[in-house]
XYZ file of C-alpha atoms in Angstrom:
370
model
C 106.517 171.105 13.062
C 104.137 170.256 10.280
C 104.963 168.186 7.261
C 103.603 169.023 3.884
C 104.870 168.695 0.089
C 105.323 171.390 -1.419
C 103.609 171.474 -4.683
C 103.614 173.005 -8.237
C 101.717 173.627 -10.998
C 103.168 175.500 -14.260
C 100.713 177.020 -16.184
C 100.367 179.103 -19.215
C 100.979 182.538 -18.209
C 101.904 181.736 -14.311
C 103.181 179.609 -12.155
C 101.544 178.856 -8.784
C 102.715 176.755 -5.694
C 101.410 175.230 -2.294
C 102.265 173.927 0.362
C 100.082 170.981 1.379
C 99.988 168.073 3.864
C 98.731 164.441 4.467
C 95.473 165.323 5.214
C 94.665 167.584 2.303
C 95.410 171.129 4.855
C 96.206 173.652 2.435
C 98.670 175.774 4.398
C 100.096 178.463 2.087
C 99.566 179.144 -1.740
C 101.469 181.636 -3.849
C 101.232 183.117 -7.397
C 103.679 184.151 -9.507
C 102.993 185.874 -13.091
C 105.263 185.497 -15.801
C 106.173 188.832 -17.631
C 103.789 189.456 -20.155
C 106.777 190.467 -22.591
C 108.779 187.393 -22.425
C 108.983 185.760 -25.853
C 106.407 182.485 -25.632
C 109.128 180.779 -27.504
C 111.535 180.905 -24.319
C 108.580 181.431 -21.678
C 110.395 177.674 -19.798
C 113.601 180.144 -18.941
C 111.551 181.789 -16.526
C 109.901 178.816 -14.453
C 112.886 177.925 -12.023
C 112.931 182.335 -11.540
C 109.103 181.939 -10.729
C 109.316 179.019 -9.240
C 112.348 180.707 -6.370
C 109.662 183.690 -5.770
C 106.567 181.843 -5.396
C 108.602 180.040 -2.524
C 109.866 183.202 -1.553
C 105.790 184.472 -1.608
C 104.345 181.077 0.929
C 103.811 182.012 4.498
C 104.466 179.183 7.208
C 107.612 177.864 6.049
C 109.649 178.390 9.371
C 107.040 176.083 10.547
C 106.810 173.729 8.134
C 109.081 170.483 7.051
C 109.113 170.036 3.314
C 109.364 166.742 2.950
C 109.139 166.443 -1.439
C 108.096 168.952 -3.949
C 105.788 167.314 -6.530
C 105.186 169.331 -10.378
C 102.563 169.302 -12.738
C 101.996 171.974 -16.034
C 100.842 172.393 -18.919
C 100.920 170.319 -21.901
C 101.813 168.862 -24.893
C 104.085 171.116 -24.398
C 107.904 170.518 -25.705
C 111.427 172.469 -24.534
C 114.450 171.792 -25.756
C 118.060 171.965 -23.236
C 118.371 175.601 -24.073
C 114.394 176.092 -23.027
C 113.592 176.993 -26.624
C 109.455 175.969 -25.576
C 106.709 175.318 -27.919
C 103.258 175.764 -26.101
C 100.277 173.568 -25.750
C 98.186 176.200 -27.664
C 100.657 176.980 -30.282
C 99.093 177.111 -34.057
C 101.732 174.701 -35.646
C 100.357 172.840 -38.485
C 101.928 169.235 -38.773
C 101.065 166.740 -41.034
C 98.305 165.009 -39.506
C 99.147 161.839 -41.245
C 102.431 161.645 -39.694
C 101.438 162.318 -36.277
C 99.300 160.222 -35.777
C 96.748 160.243 -32.486
C 100.002 161.159 -30.575
C 99.452 164.618 -28.910
C 102.856 165.686 -28.782
C 104.537 164.915 -32.027
C 102.896 167.851 -33.651
C 104.836 169.910 -31.208
C 107.458 168.230 -32.011
C 107.711 169.014 -35.764
C 106.981 172.509 -34.846
C 110.265 172.793 -32.507
C 111.800 170.953 -35.306
C 110.600 172.856 -37.654
C 110.753 176.770 -36.739
C 114.260 176.155 -34.358
C 116.331 173.350 -35.825
C 119.694 174.488 -34.787
C 118.218 173.886 -30.705
C 116.008 170.846 -32.496
C 119.448 169.384 -33.241
C 121.266 170.276 -30.425
C 120.039 169.780 -27.740
C 120.916 165.750 -25.868
C 116.893 165.757 -24.632
C 113.849 166.977 -26.163
C 111.261 167.704 -22.727
C 107.638 167.174 -22.105
C 106.953 170.772 -20.713
C 107.303 169.768 -16.412
C 109.835 167.683 -16.882
C 112.538 170.560 -18.159
C 112.118 172.295 -15.004
C 113.023 169.014 -12.931
C 115.471 168.591 -15.463
C 116.789 172.230 -14.328
C 116.649 171.311 -10.105
C 117.892 167.296 -10.630
C 119.594 167.079 -13.636
C 117.595 163.977 -14.506
C 116.285 163.773 -18.265
C 112.766 161.771 -17.860
C 108.993 162.190 -19.500
C 106.381 161.654 -16.551
C 103.659 159.484 -18.639
C 100.894 159.347 -16.255
C 99.969 155.670 -17.391
C 101.141 152.608 -19.693
C 98.112 153.290 -22.001
C 99.428 157.270 -22.562
C 101.921 156.271 -24.681
C 99.862 156.066 -27.306
C 98.758 160.242 -26.717
C 102.876 160.664 -26.433
C 105.252 158.853 -28.448
C 107.013 154.994 -28.960
C 109.853 154.244 -30.921
C 107.128 153.432 -34.112
C 105.471 156.756 -34.048
C 108.639 158.535 -33.692
C 110.195 156.658 -36.790
C 107.107 157.418 -38.527
C 107.009 160.506 -38.438
C 110.627 161.052 -38.871
C 111.874 161.481 -35.969
C 114.302 160.769 -33.472
C 113.854 157.967 -30.827
C 116.986 159.070 -29.059
C 116.312 162.636 -27.317
C 113.445 161.509 -26.046
C 113.607 160.906 -22.375
C 112.312 157.373 -20.761
C 108.793 156.989 -19.540
C 108.184 156.985 -15.754
C 104.363 156.858 -14.153
C 103.364 159.055 -11.625
C 103.967 156.123 -8.492
C 107.422 156.574 -9.379
C 109.876 158.892 -7.541
C 111.386 161.031 -10.033
C 114.919 162.083 -8.496
C 116.400 163.920 -5.755
C 117.484 167.720 -5.108
C 120.312 167.993 -3.202
C 123.430 170.945 -2.395
C 123.448 173.626 -3.862
C 120.595 173.066 -6.245
C 118.341 173.010 -3.016
C 120.015 175.601 -1.203
C 119.174 177.684 -4.257
C 115.261 177.203 -3.383
C 115.464 178.881 -0.079
C 113.454 176.170 2.002
C 114.309 176.634 5.541
C 113.174 172.838 6.772
C 113.999 169.868 4.272
C 116.020 166.679 4.532
C 119.041 166.788 2.896
C 117.950 165.301 -0.446
C 114.433 166.291 -1.227
C 112.424 163.666 -3.059
C 110.424 165.044 -6.557
C 107.381 163.246 -8.054
C 105.304 165.007 -10.385
C 101.158 164.575 -11.629
C 103.067 165.437 -15.480
C 100.030 167.336 -17.547
C 97.688 169.388 -15.796
C 94.456 168.017 -16.732
C 95.616 165.076 -15.200
C 96.633 166.481 -12.136
C 93.229 167.785 -11.873
C 91.149 165.171 -12.672
C 93.947 163.610 -9.052
C 93.098 166.782 -7.557
C 88.727 166.609 -7.889
C 89.219 162.633 -6.879
C 87.579 161.852 -10.742
C 89.278 158.023 -9.921
C 86.812 155.685 -9.890
C 83.665 155.289 -12.261
C 80.868 157.755 -11.608
C 83.120 160.639 -11.021
C 82.947 163.754 -12.715
C 84.714 167.223 -12.767
C 85.022 170.245 -14.406
C 87.989 172.216 -15.136
C 86.389 175.459 -15.708
C 88.696 178.694 -16.662
C 89.435 180.688 -20.010
C 88.491 177.303 -21.847
C 86.762 174.109 -19.954
C 86.007 170.028 -20.226
C 83.706 167.639 -18.230
C 85.567 164.642 -17.807
C 83.552 162.347 -16.660
C 85.740 158.300 -14.986
C 84.098 155.500 -16.625
C 84.588 151.552 -16.610
C 85.305 151.287 -20.139
C 86.365 153.148 -23.193
C 83.159 154.747 -24.510
C 83.659 156.342 -28.401
C 81.217 158.913 -29.841
C 82.418 161.931 -31.859
C 82.137 164.665 -29.534
C 84.148 163.178 -26.852
C 87.266 162.814 -26.282
C 88.646 159.136 -24.941
C 91.575 158.691 -22.609
C 92.984 156.363 -20.089
C 92.525 157.438 -17.083
C 95.447 157.372 -14.350
C 94.144 154.374 -12.973
C 94.708 151.115 -14.941
C 92.095 149.841 -16.458
C 89.922 152.856 -16.306
C 89.132 155.880 -18.662
C 87.889 159.028 -18.844
C 85.653 160.618 -21.152
C 85.574 164.295 -21.887
C 83.562 167.517 -23.378
C 85.645 169.906 -24.159
C 84.449 173.564 -24.637
C 87.184 175.675 -26.207
C 87.364 179.616 -25.196
C 83.817 179.027 -23.158
C 86.065 182.089 -20.449
C 84.315 184.665 -23.382
C 80.991 183.455 -24.149
C 78.443 185.035 -23.086
C 77.107 183.811 -19.750
C 73.792 182.357 -21.837
C 75.941 180.675 -23.920
C 78.299 179.502 -22.222
C 75.711 177.827 -19.904
C 74.156 176.142 -23.048
C 76.995 174.650 -24.002
C 77.530 173.322 -20.544
C 74.424 172.133 -20.394
C 74.785 170.115 -23.840
C 78.008 168.480 -22.379
C 76.004 167.272 -19.357
C 73.360 165.774 -21.221
C 75.609 164.089 -23.850
C 77.825 162.595 -20.798
C 74.231 161.461 -19.334
C 72.748 159.708 -22.252
C 76.784 158.530 -22.818
C 76.305 157.099 -19.050
C 73.165 155.467 -19.891
C 73.768 153.487 -22.856
C 76.678 152.115 -20.902
C 75.609 150.950 -17.723
C 77.267 153.709 -15.693
C 75.386 155.611 -13.187
C 75.653 159.429 -13.681
C 76.501 161.433 -10.427
C 74.677 163.662 -8.902
C 77.086 166.476 -8.148
C 79.964 167.935 -10.461
C 83.078 168.753 -8.832
C 84.308 172.329 -10.462
C 87.699 173.610 -10.591
C 89.706 176.419 -11.723
C 89.321 180.389 -12.435
C 85.727 180.567 -12.545
C 85.213 178.949 -8.997
C 86.104 182.305 -7.836
C 82.917 183.958 -8.833
C 80.395 181.972 -6.451
C 77.339 183.985 -8.148
C 78.192 182.498 -11.025
C 78.780 179.367 -9.840
C 75.075 179.345 -8.027
C 73.435 180.366 -11.830
C 75.852 177.371 -13.271
C 74.132 174.601 -10.731
C 70.933 175.956 -11.546
C 71.142 176.096 -15.392
C 72.872 172.665 -14.985
C 70.246 171.206 -12.844
C 72.974 169.437 -10.598
C 74.965 170.344 -7.513
C 78.400 171.642 -7.885
C 80.652 170.941 -5.651
C 84.245 172.282 -5.195
C 87.485 171.432 -3.814
C 89.552 172.277 -0.752
C 92.043 174.387 -3.103
C 90.668 176.564 -6.519
C 93.583 174.642 -7.872
C 92.829 171.430 -7.815
C 96.323 170.978 -10.021
C 97.697 171.414 -6.514
C 95.753 169.081 -4.720
C 97.132 166.404 -7.684
C 100.386 166.461 -6.832
C 99.965 166.796 -3.168
C 97.995 163.143 -3.630
C 100.811 161.945 -5.836
C 103.703 162.671 -3.744
C 102.439 161.600 -0.430
C 101.352 157.915 -2.627
C 105.021 157.812 -3.747
C 106.685 158.758 -0.445
C 104.878 155.341 0.979
C 102.882 156.953 3.726
C 101.089 153.490 5.120
C 97.613 154.655 4.943
C 98.084 155.530 0.810
C 98.301 152.204 -0.203
C 97.015 153.150 -3.255
C 96.415 156.742 -5.284
C 92.988 156.768 -5.215
C 93.182 156.254 -1.251
C 95.860 159.382 -1.010
C 92.738 161.231 -2.596
C 89.840 159.563 -0.743
C 92.715 161.866 2.576
C 93.433 164.572 0.786
C 90.672 165.755 -1.710
C 87.580 167.280 0.713
C 84.280 168.995 -0.466
C 84.440 173.141 0.050
C 81.564 174.935 -1.177
C 78.852 173.774 -2.907
C 75.923 174.778 -5.098
C 72.598 172.785 -5.207
C 70.219 173.159 -8.392
C 67.362 173.897 -6.431
């Protein structure tokens, strides 16, 4: 019998589930698409049924002891208790002065303005994947990737300035904590044949944080490229670097930072335009690394839908002039969830999140810039 963690990532259009062992073996992966006819403002109501269907599609469950469940999801997304959902890509325009630097307060404004009854009647408002955790465990919480992320989320002062109630926002827990447990009928409904009596629940929170963990972008000089319908180059650096063309956020590792160059809708661009945009992004990050005394890496970890096209990946490596490396799972978010769970379970060899990632995240296919 093999021990594994059940990892779940809630996307915009589908839910992915995977069984991942402590040494990074990806035993089985399944995907369930949300019904395209579903009302996007209530898409969160489909997450639990989708999870149950995804579990049924997993292979090898009869020989896998599931040690924990770990969940991440798209963000910044907010959900009321009745499942009313404002997705991360909702175009509602909130007052920028009231929102400050928060990524979530504009979504809270949208929920309050578009669905006032649902907002007012909810005891709690959830930050994306925590809604599914609440459905499974009955515990309300907010996953904060690291303490410095509070500014990108909210605090009592920022909510007060925005005129939003603080008592609706569940307390913060960080990724090094066990969030809750699933037991009894809720656990039976998931259809997992081999589980503990109480299944621990962990999670990386926002999908982009899960992807950084799942590509081991957790030490200075490491870089990953999240490539799909849009694209983002994420570079781990030892100190905050500010530039008008980059987004600077804390790393999930205390004391470190992540700088990103985002390329919206890159998946819709003609290939030549997309590669030119990526080349400029790499050159900008190299320039900033040199100015700040940070070594630029010799390879970039790539994750996401574009990795499913090896011919394109080869052309991409040549265009960027740098080695491209895929992780041992196309969906790095699942690996990130696995790292968080195995670390949280207290495995002796995993005395830090970085140690867990070093063991679980392996290099897969690579493409040379010859």
